Structures are given as structure tokens and as C-alpha cells.
Amino acid sequence: MNPIVDVLIIGAGASGAAVAWSLAETKMRILCLEQGDWVRPGDYPANGRDWEARLWSDFALHPNQRAGMADYPVNDSNSAMKIANYNGVGGGTILYSAHFPRFHPSDFRVRSLDAVADDWPIDYATLAPFFDENDRMMGVAGLAGDPSGPPREPPLPPLPLGKTGERYARAMNELGWHWWPSFAAIATTEYDGRAPCINLGHCTPGCAQGAKASVDITYWPQAIRAGVELRARCRVREITTDAQGMASGAIYYDEHGVERFQPAEVVVLACNGVGTPRLLLNSTSSRFPRGLANSSGLVGRNLMLHPWPQVVGYVDDALDGDHGPMMVLCSKQFYETDPARDFVRGYMLALTRVTGPVNEAVTSAAAGRLPWGKEHHRIFRRLYRHRLVIGIGCEDLPEAHNRVTLDPVLKDGHGIPAPRIDYTISENSRRMMEHAIARAEEILVTAGAANIFTSRTVLNTPGHLLGTARMGDDPARSVVNAWGRSHDVKNLFIVDGSVFVTSGGVNPIATIQALALYIADQMKRRLASLFD
Ligand SMILES: Cc1cc2nc3c(=O)[nH]c(=O)nc-3n(C[C@H](O)[C@H](O)[C@H](O)COP(=O)(O)OP(=O)(O)OC[C@H]3O[C@@H](n4cnc5c(N)ncnc54)[C@H](O)[C@@H]3O)c2cc1C
Ligand code: SF4
């Protein structure tokens, strides 16, 4: 048996890294078990000319397609949207686009404001100092003064707008709609040992330059220097409990596939909105027959995935194409509820650059825009670098039937039951999507684009996995309390995207990490009486 640790963190992704770094100052014995490995920057696809092809093989966004040693299969055949993730040190931040908006204050109060879903047990003001701390740790670039949200002072200057951004900005000014340069966790100057962005594109399958802030190069080196141990290639099978019903540690498979037991005083789950409910549901015992922390029956329920339509158009003159980070501008013009519309809540418009030439060729050939034969290259040149793409982040409200359960048949490489996803897009979301698609088309037309087409759900994006162990004050209606502690098991905490009560209409990582830092802070404040 391994020696006991004070805190066992499971999962070394966005939230696991933040909580490890924050708790490190206590000098407790802290261990993190992560099922995947470290990724070496030299191995990133960006170093080779086949970088786009590798987005469909070893760096695919969908775990079943990647099917690496660290990946567990996901049965999402009954889901309107597919799961995207990355399993390794860094978690989703290895593959994310580093778009870094925050929740609005209204996102924490949707029941009070719109009579739907539930209010969060905490508010924006509670998280504000942790949002700021996280911006410093990740190195966020942006421009202060965005009128659409509370004050924000990013530590780094904004990314350049480029030709694409200027084109969008002119169109938005003509329409009179809100826009702001996107906040991005991308170094625009040297920052904390990281080199600045050199606008190569390729951000999604990892940034070999180290400009994109994945947590393997931000939080983890500092946490490890401060004494935290991170054990990679260790997959946790289940959390164990003692005679008092407290978490006692975890059973995991080490890098050689050997089953081990890791005892711990406190267990912190950071496996994301699919991995965390999977682990809790796999942790059954006579005392917890429905899975751990599940007396409410809510573990796995209320899954939110953010429907993310994309609207594409082509302009005559060549723009940036894929030369530079994907995000350019962001609009919150339609973010808040407007009673004149036929849906509640709202959406963010992400006005972006595009991916590379192979993606252009494959998608355009499939859509019939790009013929084979002697016209192929001439038409390709009129498409590549002429494309504009607007992604739309739609707020997805929690619904109990959207859920993660255990698949009765599918198992991972260690024989552990795999997750199954059942998910439909609600009527409110569908109305919101149609409204947003029409607005995005207006923007593209105003920007001079033609040949416009829409994908209502884009395969394998956006990888936002939220809501499956939500926080709240009432143990019958939530899984963890207002500071991430399980209602049922007093020394079990959850810090990842599972604890979201609602999903907002923005990319979630800034809010996930601010929450993880806030929960760590609450744990530190209550160390003396943590389990009372
Ligand atoms: C392609 C893509 C693009 C994205 N772009 C953006 C973006 O631009 N902006 C944004 O805000 N968000 C983006 N996201 C989402 C963002 O990356 C996630 O919301 C975020 O990483 C989730 O953090 P987390 O801590 O909840 O989980 P993760 O970062 O997913 O970390 C979970 C970790 O737990 C590990 N784990 C799971 N189960 C076990 C187990 N049983 N034993 C041991 N380890 C385990 C996993 O291997 C993983 O490393 C994107 C995601 C993807 C996939
Ligand atoms: S564009 Fe910038 S952030 Fe993206 S991969 Fe290149 S250097 Fe990294």
C-alpha cells in the first residue's frame, strides 16, 4: 500500500492543476493521479507539415477516434453533440483554443432573472478575485474596458486583430453591434518563461511555441516546485470509503497496469463533466449502492454541452486564413435575455479565423464548392484565406434527462465501465440557435461575404462538459455545497466543470479555474474544521 497523503487530486487538467497549485502553499502532502502522460512540445503536430491530418488521428478531438492508451471510450451515439476532450497532463487545455471569456454576473442568477433552471449558491463577486488570479497564472491577453461585463485588467496586451479582425470590426460598426477583441490565454509578449505567439496558427493541436497557456506549462511546474507530486499514467478505477462513510482513498492502475491503493485524508475530483460522474458512478459500495455522493440521484444528470452552430462565408480579398490564433473578436450583443425574443438567456458570437488548407479543401469538396479536376487549384485559391467563420456559443439550460450514465457493455483498456451520453438539444436552445444563425449571416453579408452556409452542430466541438454534479445549498437538489464539498461525503470535493449549475453562453474554462481556486481557498480557510 502507498503511504497516505493529505490530499489526493484525481485529474491533472484545467481545474486539477489550479487546485494543486493553490493548496501547495499549505505544505500538505498532495498527490495528483492522472490517467494520461505528459505531452512533449516537440511531439505536437505543429512541428510537422501533417499537423492537420493528425487532428484526425493521435490528436483527434474525439476520444474514440484518438483511441490512445490514456483515452477511455465514450458511447455518445444517442447524443445530438459529440464529446471532445484530451486525457493527459493538461487535460482539455492541450487541445483548447484558449478563448478566455468569463461568465457574466447574470449567469449566476438565471432563476431570479428568467424563472428557469436554478441560481448558483455563489455570485460573480465571490469569484472575481479568483478570476483575476487565474488570468495572471494563465497569462491572459486582452483589452481592458469591455462594456459588456464587469471590469477586467488582463496582464498582457491583446492579440492583433489582423486583416480578418479589421474586416469583422468594420461590419460590426456598420451594424452598431457590440464587439471587443477576444480575451485569450495566449502570451502576446514574453510571460513567465513563455515565448510570445508568432501567429503560426495550429493552436488547437497544441502550441509548440509555448505561447498558448496549457496548464502543463502554467500551473503544474509551479505546483511541482512547491512540493506537489504528479503521477502520470495512473488511471483511477474507484474512490473507496471507510466504515464512517468517509472517502479513504482510491484504487488505481499504475503505469505498468498494476492495481494499487492510494490512501488519502481528502479526495478532490477534477476529471471533467464526463470523467467525474463516471468515477462516482463506478464507486459503489453497500453504503452507496447508487454511486458515491449520489443520494440526490443527480450525479450524471443535467449535462450541458453548449450547442455551437458555425456560419461560414467567403470574401473576395485574401484575409489571414489560419495565420494566427483562431479567436479574433467576440460579441455579446445578444448575450442577455430580451423579452421580445422567443427564448430566454442568450449567446456569444465568436468571430474567428479559420483552420488550415486541408480543412478548407476537405470541407469545401464535401460541400460541393470545390471541384476535382483542372479547376481544383484555381477555385481552392479563391477559398483558402477568403473564409470567415462565426461560431455561436449558446447557453444550454440544465435538463435532468441529459445525462452521463455507465454503459452496460463498453469498457476502457483496464476493464472499467465507460460513460454513455444521452443528450438532446432543447426547444429553447433551438430557437436561440436560429436567432443567432440569422444574426451571424447578417454580419457576414455586411462584411461582404457570399457563399454562406451553416452547420447547426459541429462535430466534436466545443468540448464543454458541464453540470453533472452541480453545486447548491439543498442536498436533495445538488451534489456539492457552495464550496465544492460533497453533501454526502464530507472529505470529498469536486472542482471541475461538473459543478456548474448553469452553463452561461461563453467558453467555460476561465470560470472553471476561478471556481477551482475559490474552492481551494475555502478549503484552506477551513482546514481546522474541514469535516465538521
Ligand atoms: C478541442 C477543444 C477546444 C476547447 N476550446 C476551449 C476554449 O477555447 N475556451 C474554453 O474556455 N474552453 C475550451 N475547451 C474546454 C476546456 O478545455 C475544458 O472546459 C476544460 O479543460 C475542462 O477542465 P476540467 O478541469 O473540468 O477537465 P479537463 O481539463 O478535461 O481535465 C480532466 C483530467 O482528468 C483526467 N481523468 C479523467 N478521468 C480520470 C481517471 N479515472 N483517473 C485519472 N485521471 C482521470 C483526464 O485525463 C484529464 O486530464 C475546449 C475543449 C476542447 C476539447
Ligand atoms: S498561433 Fe500563437 S498560440 Fe497559436 S500555436 Fe501559433 S504561437 Fe501558439
PDB file of N, CA and C and ligand atoms in Angstrom, residues 10-16 33-36 61 72 84-93 95-100 204 234-236 270-273 275 278-279 462-465 496-497 507-510 512, ligand 1:
ATOM      1  N   ILE A  10      -7.594  13.884  -8.311  1.00  0.00           N
ATOM      2  CA  ILE A  10      -7.709  12.964  -9.454  1.00  0.00           C
ATOM      3  C   ILE A  10      -8.000  13.796 -10.699  1.00  0.00           C
ATOM      4  N   GLY A  11      -7.053  13.765 -11.651  1.00  0.00           N
ATOM      5  CA  GLY A  11      -7.178  14.543 -12.889  1.00  0.00           C
ATOM      6  C   GLY A  11      -6.248  15.745 -12.873  1.00  0.00           C
ATOM      7  N   ALA A  12      -5.389  15.841 -13.907  1.00  0.00           N
ATOM      8  CA  ALA A  12      -4.387  16.921 -13.961  1.00  0.00           C
ATOM      9  C   ALA A  12      -4.703  17.937 -15.049  1.00  0.00           C
ATOM     10  N   GLY A  13      -6.001  18.157 -15.310  1.00  0.00           N
ATOM     11  CA  GLY A  13      -6.406  19.125 -16.328  1.00  0.00           C
ATOM     12  C   GLY A  13      -6.537  20.531 -15.762  1.00  0.00           C
ATOM     13  N   ALA A  14      -7.404  21.313 -16.386  1.00  0.00           N
ATOM     14  CA  ALA A  14      -7.528  22.733 -16.062  1.00  0.00           C
ATOM     15  C   ALA A  14      -7.781  22.986 -14.576  1.00  0.00           C
ATOM     16  N   SER A  15      -8.742  22.275 -14.009  1.00  0.00           N
ATOM     17  CA  SER A  15      -9.101  22.554 -12.617  1.00  0.00           C
ATOM     18  C   SER A  15      -8.174  21.839 -11.640  1.00  0.00           C
ATOM     19  N   GLY A  16      -7.746  20.613 -11.974  1.00  0.00           N
ATOM     20  CA  GLY A  16      -6.846  19.866 -11.088  1.00  0.00           C
ATOM     21  C   GLY A  16      -5.542  20.607 -10.867  1.00  0.00           C
ATOM     22  N   LEU A  33      -3.184  12.039  -9.317  1.00  0.00           N
ATOM     23  CA  LEU A  33      -3.144  10.888 -10.221  1.00  0.00           C
ATOM     24  C   LEU A  33      -3.810  11.283 -11.538  1.00  0.00           C
ATOM     25  N   GLU A  34      -3.100  11.079 -12.626  1.00  0.00           N
ATOM     26  CA  GLU A  34      -3.610  11.452 -13.955  1.00  0.00           C
ATOM     27  C   GLU A  34      -3.480  10.250 -14.873  1.00  0.00           C
ATOM     28  N   GLN A  35      -4.576   9.933 -15.595  1.00  0.00           N
ATOM     29  CA  GLN A  35      -4.541   8.722 -16.427  1.00  0.00           C
ATOM     30  C   GLN A  35      -3.642   8.857 -17.650  1.00  0.00           C
ATOM     31  N   GLY A  36      -3.450  10.090 -18.140  1.00  0.00           N
ATOM     32  CA  GLY A  36      -2.619  10.274 -19.333  1.00  0.00           C
ATOM     33  C   GLY A  36      -1.196  10.661 -18.980  1.00  0.00           C
ATOM     34  N   LEU A  61      -9.953  15.294 -31.703  1.00  0.00           N
ATOM     35  CA  LEU A  61     -10.670  15.889 -30.572  1.00  0.00           C
ATOM     36  C   LEU A  61     -11.582  14.864 -29.892  1.00  0.00           C
ATOM     37  N   TYR A  72     -10.417   6.855 -22.629  1.00  0.00           N
ATOM     38  CA  TYR A  72     -11.486   5.893 -22.359  1.00  0.00           C
ATOM     39  C   TYR A  72     -12.568   6.120 -23.418  1.00  0.00           C
ATOM     40  N   ALA A  84     -15.758  16.081 -26.897  1.00  0.00           N
ATOM     41  CA  ALA A  84     -14.353  16.370 -27.220  1.00  0.00           C
ATOM     42  C   ALA A  84     -13.613  16.526 -25.900  1.00  0.00           C
ATOM     43  N   ASN A  85     -12.418  15.961 -25.820  1.00  0.00           N
ATOM     44  CA  ASN A  85     -11.624  16.093 -24.591  1.00  0.00           C
ATOM     45  C   ASN A  85     -10.165  15.790 -24.906  1.00  0.00           C
ATOM     46  N   TYR A  86      -9.293  15.927 -23.918  1.00  0.00           N
ATOM     47  CA  TYR A  86      -7.937  15.414 -24.035  1.00  0.00           C
ATOM     48  C   TYR A  86      -7.562  14.804 -22.690  1.00  0.00           C
ATOM     49  N   ASN A  87      -7.025  13.603 -22.713  1.00  0.00           N
ATOM     50  CA  ASN A  87      -6.668  12.906 -21.481  1.00  0.00           C
ATOM     51  C   ASN A  87      -5.151  12.851 -21.347  1.00  0.00           C
ATOM     52  N   GLY A  88      -4.627  13.684 -20.506  1.00  0.00           N
ATOM     53  CA  GLY A  88      -3.184  13.749 -20.292  1.00  0.00           C
ATOM     54  C   GLY A  88      -2.909  14.916 -19.372  1.00  0.00           C
ATOM     55  N   VAL A  89      -1.643  15.109 -18.972  1.00  0.00           N
ATOM     56  CA  VAL A  89      -1.316  16.241 -18.105  1.00  0.00           C
ATOM     57  C   VAL A  89      -1.649  17.519 -18.900  1.00  0.00           C
ATOM     58  N   GLY A  90      -2.545  18.326 -18.365  1.00  0.00           N
ATOM     59  CA  GLY A  90      -3.036  19.497 -19.103  1.00  0.00           C
ATOM     60  C   GLY A  90      -4.512  19.340 -19.452  1.00  0.00           C
ATOM     61  N   GLY A  91      -4.993  18.101 -19.548  1.00  0.00           N
ATOM     62  CA  GLY A  91      -6.408  17.862 -19.855  1.00  0.00           C
ATOM     63  C   GLY A  91      -6.822  18.632 -21.108  1.00  0.00           C
ATOM     64  N   GLY A  92      -8.007  19.187 -21.071  1.00  0.00           N
ATOM     65  CA  GLY A  92      -8.556  19.899 -22.226  1.00  0.00           C
ATOM     66  C   GLY A  92      -7.696  21.062 -22.693  1.00  0.00           C
ATOM     67  N   THR A  93      -6.829  21.594 -21.829  1.00  0.00           N
ATOM     68  CA  THR A  93      -6.056  22.774 -22.243  1.00  0.00           C
ATOM     69  C   THR A  93      -4.995  22.432 -23.303  1.00  0.00           C
ATOM     70  N   LEU A  95      -5.700  20.817 -26.032  1.00  0.00           N
ATOM     71  CA  LEU A  95      -6.378  20.978 -27.333  1.00  0.00           C
ATOM     72  C   LEU A  95      -7.256  22.226 -27.414  1.00  0.00           C
ATOM     73  N   TYR A  96      -7.364  22.969 -26.319  1.00  0.00           N
ATOM     74  CA  TYR A  96      -8.349  24.065 -26.386  1.00  0.00           C
ATOM     75  C   TYR A  96      -7.828  25.210 -27.249  1.00  0.00           C
ATOM     76  N   SER A  97      -8.767  26.133 -27.567  1.00  0.00           N
ATOM     77  CA  SER A  97      -8.393  27.269 -28.413  1.00  0.00           C
ATOM     78  C   SER A  97      -7.922  28.454 -27.589  1.00  0.00           C
ATOM     79  N   ALA A  98      -7.979  28.348 -26.266  1.00  0.00           N
ATOM     80  CA  ALA A  98      -7.521  29.400 -25.350  1.00  0.00           C
ATOM     81  C   ALA A  98      -8.395  30.653 -25.375  1.00  0.00           C
ATOM     82  N   HIS A  99      -9.613  30.488 -25.848  1.00  0.00           N
ATOM     83  CA  HIS A  99     -10.584  31.588 -25.776  1.00  0.00           C
ATOM     84  C   HIS A  99     -10.975  31.720 -24.305  1.00  0.00           C
ATOM     85  N   PHE A 100     -10.909  32.934 -23.725  1.00  0.00           N
ATOM     86  CA  PHE A 100     -10.948  33.055 -22.269  1.00  0.00           C
ATOM     87  C   PHE A 100     -11.973  34.056 -21.742  1.00  0.00           C
ATOM     88  N   THR A 204      -4.919  24.658 -32.021  1.00  0.00           N
ATOM     89  CA  THR A 204      -5.740  23.602 -31.426  1.00  0.00           C
ATOM     90  C   THR A 204      -4.933  22.365 -31.055  1.00  0.00           C
ATOM     91  N   CYS A 234      -1.667   7.001 -14.495  1.00  0.00           N
ATOM     92  CA  CYS A 234      -2.307   6.274 -13.389  1.00  0.00           C
ATOM     93  C   CYS A 234      -3.816   6.496 -13.468  1.00  0.00           C
ATOM     94  N   ARG A 235      -4.539   5.492 -13.870  1.00  0.00           N
ATOM     95  CA  ARG A 235      -5.992   5.648 -14.038  1.00  0.00           C
ATOM     96  C   ARG A 235      -6.733   5.169 -12.803  1.00  0.00           C
ATOM     97  N   VAL A 236      -7.548   6.044 -12.244  1.00  0.00           N
ATOM     98  CA  VAL A 236      -8.317   5.695 -11.045  1.00  0.00           C
ATOM     99  C   VAL A 236      -9.563   4.910 -11.450  1.00  0.00           C
ATOM    100  N   ALA A 270     -11.258  16.052 -10.199  1.00  0.00           N
ATOM    101  CA  ALA A 270     -11.063  17.067 -11.246  1.00  0.00           C
ATOM    102  C   ALA A 270     -10.989  16.375 -12.597  1.00  0.00           C
ATOM    103  N   CYS A 271     -11.982  15.526 -12.877  1.00  0.00           N
ATOM    104  CA  CYS A 271     -11.930  14.655 -14.076  1.00  0.00           C
ATOM    105  C   CYS A 271     -12.831  15.142 -15.195  1.00  0.00           C
ATOM    106  N   ASN A 272     -13.440  16.270 -15.082  1.00  0.00           N
ATOM    107  CA  ASN A 272     -14.359  16.955 -16.004  1.00  0.00           C
ATOM    108  C   ASN A 272     -15.792  16.406 -15.942  1.00  0.00           C
ATOM    109  N   GLY A 273     -16.686  17.068 -16.685  1.00  0.00           N
ATOM    110  CA  GLY A 273     -18.120  16.801 -16.567  1.00  0.00           C
ATOM    111  C   GLY A 273     -18.558  15.422 -17.028  1.00  0.00           C
ATOM    112  N   GLY A 275     -15.859  12.602 -16.945  1.00  0.00           N
ATOM    113  CA  GLY A 275     -14.998  11.706 -16.158  1.00  0.00           C
ATOM    114  C   GLY A 275     -15.374  11.661 -14.688  1.00  0.00           C
ATOM    115  N   ARG A 278     -18.600   9.629 -14.137  1.00  0.00           N
ATOM    116  CA  ARG A 278     -18.250   8.229 -14.420  1.00  0.00           C
ATOM    117  C   ARG A 278     -17.572   7.593 -13.208  1.00  0.00           C
ATOM    118  N   LEU A 279     -16.623   8.313 -12.626  1.00  0.00           N
ATOM    119  CA  LEU A 279     -15.878   7.773 -11.486  1.00  0.00           C
ATOM    120  C   LEU A 279     -16.789   7.610 -10.262  1.00  0.00           C
ATOM    121  N   PRO A 462     -18.064  21.917 -28.815  1.00  0.00           N
ATOM    122  CA  PRO A 462     -16.875  22.628 -28.378  1.00  0.00           C
ATOM    123  C   PRO A 462     -16.098  21.958 -27.242  1.00  0.00           C
ATOM    124  N   GLY A 463     -16.485  20.790 -26.755  1.00  0.00           N
ATOM    125  CA  GLY A 463     -15.725  20.172 -25.651  1.00  0.00           C
ATOM    126  C   GLY A 463     -15.989  20.817 -24.306  1.00  0.00           C
ATOM    127  N   HIS A 464     -17.188  21.369 -24.140  1.00  0.00           N
ATOM    128  CA  HIS A 464     -17.562  21.959 -22.851  1.00  0.00           C
ATOM    129  C   HIS A 464     -18.452  20.947 -22.132  1.00  0.00           C
ATOM    130  N   LEU A 465     -17.972  20.374 -21.057  1.00  0.00           N
ATOM    131  CA  LEU A 465     -18.641  19.245 -20.392  1.00  0.00           C
ATOM    132  C   LEU A 465     -19.024  19.698 -18.981  1.00  0.00           C
ATOM    133  N   ASP A 496     -14.191  20.479 -10.869  1.00  0.00           N
ATOM    134  CA  ASP A 496     -14.176  20.641 -12.332  1.00  0.00           C
ATOM    135  C   ASP A 496     -15.516  21.166 -12.839  1.00  0.00           C
ATOM    136  N   GLY A 497     -15.689  21.121 -14.170  1.00  0.00           N
ATOM    137  CA  GLY A 497     -16.892  21.674 -14.790  1.00  0.00           C
ATOM    138  C   GLY A 497     -18.182  20.974 -14.391  1.00  0.00           C
ATOM    139  N   ASN A 507     -17.400  30.270 -23.439  1.00  0.00           N
ATOM    140  CA  ASN A 507     -16.480  29.150 -23.156  1.00  0.00           C
ATOM    141  C   ASN A 507     -16.217  29.130 -21.651  1.00  0.00           C
ATOM    142  N   PRO A 508     -16.115  27.938 -21.071  1.00  0.00           N
ATOM    143  CA  PRO A 508     -16.194  27.876 -19.601  1.00  0.00           C
ATOM    144  C   PRO A 508     -14.884  27.915 -18.830  1.00  0.00           C
ATOM    145  N   ILE A 509     -13.720  27.825 -19.487  1.00  0.00           N
ATOM    146  CA  ILE A 509     -12.536  27.473 -18.704  1.00  0.00           C
ATOM    147  C   ILE A 509     -12.155  28.531 -17.662  1.00  0.00           C
ATOM    148  N   ALA A 510     -12.333  29.810 -17.991  1.00  0.00           N
ATOM    149  CA  ALA A 510     -11.970  30.848 -17.012  1.00  0.00           C
ATOM    150  C   ALA A 510     -12.822  30.661 -15.753  1.00  0.00           C
ATOM    151  N   ILE A 512     -14.335  27.773 -14.799  1.00  0.00           N
ATOM    152  CA  ILE A 512     -13.959  26.511 -14.148  1.00  0.00           C
ATOM    153  C   ILE A 512     -12.739  26.728 -13.249  1.00  0.00           C
TER     154      ILE A 512
HETATM  155  C1  LIG B   1     -10.900  20.942 -28.737  1.00  0.00           C
HETATM  156  C2  LIG B   1     -11.287  21.735 -27.526  1.00  0.00           C
HETATM  157  C3  LIG B   1     -11.297  23.141 -27.607  1.00  0.00           C
HETATM  158  C4  LIG B   1     -11.649  23.881 -26.468  1.00  0.00           C
HETATM  159  N1  LIG B   1     -11.557  25.259 -26.522  1.00  0.00           N
HETATM  160  C5  LIG B   1     -11.860  25.977 -25.410  1.00  0.00           C
HETATM  161  C6  LIG B   1     -11.682  27.394 -25.391  1.00  0.00           C
HETATM  162  O1  LIG B   1     -11.198  27.999 -26.347  1.00  0.00           O
HETATM  163  N2  LIG B   1     -12.051  28.058 -24.250  1.00  0.00           N
HETATM  164  C7  LIG B   1     -12.582  27.413 -23.164  1.00  0.00           C
HETATM  165  O2  LIG B   1     -12.968  28.084 -22.202  1.00  0.00           O
HETATM  166  N3  LIG B   1     -12.705  26.079 -23.148  1.00  0.00           N
HETATM  167  C8  LIG B   1     -12.340  25.347 -24.223  1.00  0.00           C
HETATM  168  N4  LIG B   1     -12.433  23.984 -24.192  1.00  0.00           N
HETATM  169  C9  LIG B   1     -12.939  23.343 -22.969  1.00  0.00           C
HETATM  170  C10 LIG B   1     -11.908  23.283 -21.864  1.00  0.00           C
HETATM  171  O3  LIG B   1     -10.715  22.723 -22.350  1.00  0.00           O
HETATM  172  C11 LIG B   1     -12.490  22.436 -20.739  1.00  0.00           C
HETATM  173  O4  LIG B   1     -13.699  23.037 -20.307  1.00  0.00           O
HETATM  174  C12 LIG B   1     -11.554  22.325 -19.534  1.00  0.00           C
HETATM  175  O5  LIG B   1     -10.311  21.782 -19.878  1.00  0.00           O
HETATM  176  C13 LIG B   1     -12.229  21.443 -18.504  1.00  0.00           C
HETATM  177  O6  LIG B   1     -11.459  21.455 -17.337  1.00  0.00           O
HETATM  178  P1  LIG B   1     -11.658  20.313 -16.263  1.00  0.00           P
HETATM  179  O7  LIG B   1     -10.665  20.542 -15.189  1.00  0.00           O
HETATM  180  O8  LIG B   1     -13.100  20.239 -15.914  1.00  0.00           O
HETATM  181  O9  LIG B   1     -11.296  18.942 -17.041  1.00  0.00           O
HETATM  182  P2  LIG B   1     -10.135  18.529 -18.040  1.00  0.00           P
HETATM  183  O10 LIG B   1      -9.287  19.688 -18.411  1.00  0.00           O
HETATM  184  O11 LIG B   1     -10.793  17.759 -19.128  1.00  0.00           O
HETATM  185  O12 LIG B   1      -9.234  17.562 -17.158  1.00  0.00           O
HETATM  186  C14 LIG B   1      -9.693  16.310 -16.695  1.00  0.00           C
HETATM  187  C15 LIG B   1      -8.479  15.399 -16.498  1.00  0.00           C
HETATM  188  O13 LIG B   1      -8.873  14.284 -15.709  1.00  0.00           O
HETATM  189  C16 LIG B   1      -8.244  13.118 -16.193  1.00  0.00           C
HETATM  190  N5  LIG B   1      -9.026  11.949 -15.765  1.00  0.00           N
HETATM  191  C17 LIG B   1     -10.315  11.677 -16.071  1.00  0.00           C
HETATM  192  N6  LIG B   1     -10.697  10.512 -15.502  1.00  0.00           N
HETATM  193  C18 LIG B   1      -9.628  10.034 -14.832  1.00  0.00           C
HETATM  194  C19 LIG B   1      -9.405   8.870 -14.041  1.00  0.00           C
HETATM  195  N7  LIG B   1     -10.374   7.952 -13.853  1.00  0.00           N
HETATM  196  N8  LIG B   1      -8.177   8.695 -13.487  1.00  0.00           N
HETATM  197  C20 LIG B   1      -7.176   9.617 -13.679  1.00  0.00           C
HETATM  198  N9  LIG B   1      -7.339  10.735 -14.429  1.00  0.00           N
HETATM  199  C21 LIG B   1      -8.560  10.940 -14.988  1.00  0.00           C
HETATM  200  C22 LIG B   1      -8.234  13.320 -17.700  1.00  0.00           C
HETATM  201  O14 LIG B   1      -7.249  12.516 -18.318  1.00  0.00           O
HETATM  202  C23 LIG B   1      -7.952  14.823 -17.819  1.00  0.00           C
HETATM  203  O15 LIG B   1      -6.576  15.106 -17.947  1.00  0.00           O
HETATM  204  C24 LIG B   1     -12.040  23.215 -25.278  1.00  0.00           C
HETATM  205  C25 LIG B   1     -12.001  21.817 -25.201  1.00  0.00           C
HETATM  206  C26 LIG B   1     -11.619  21.075 -26.301  1.00  0.00           C
HETATM  207  C27 LIG B   1     -11.548  19.584 -26.180  1.00  0.00           C
END
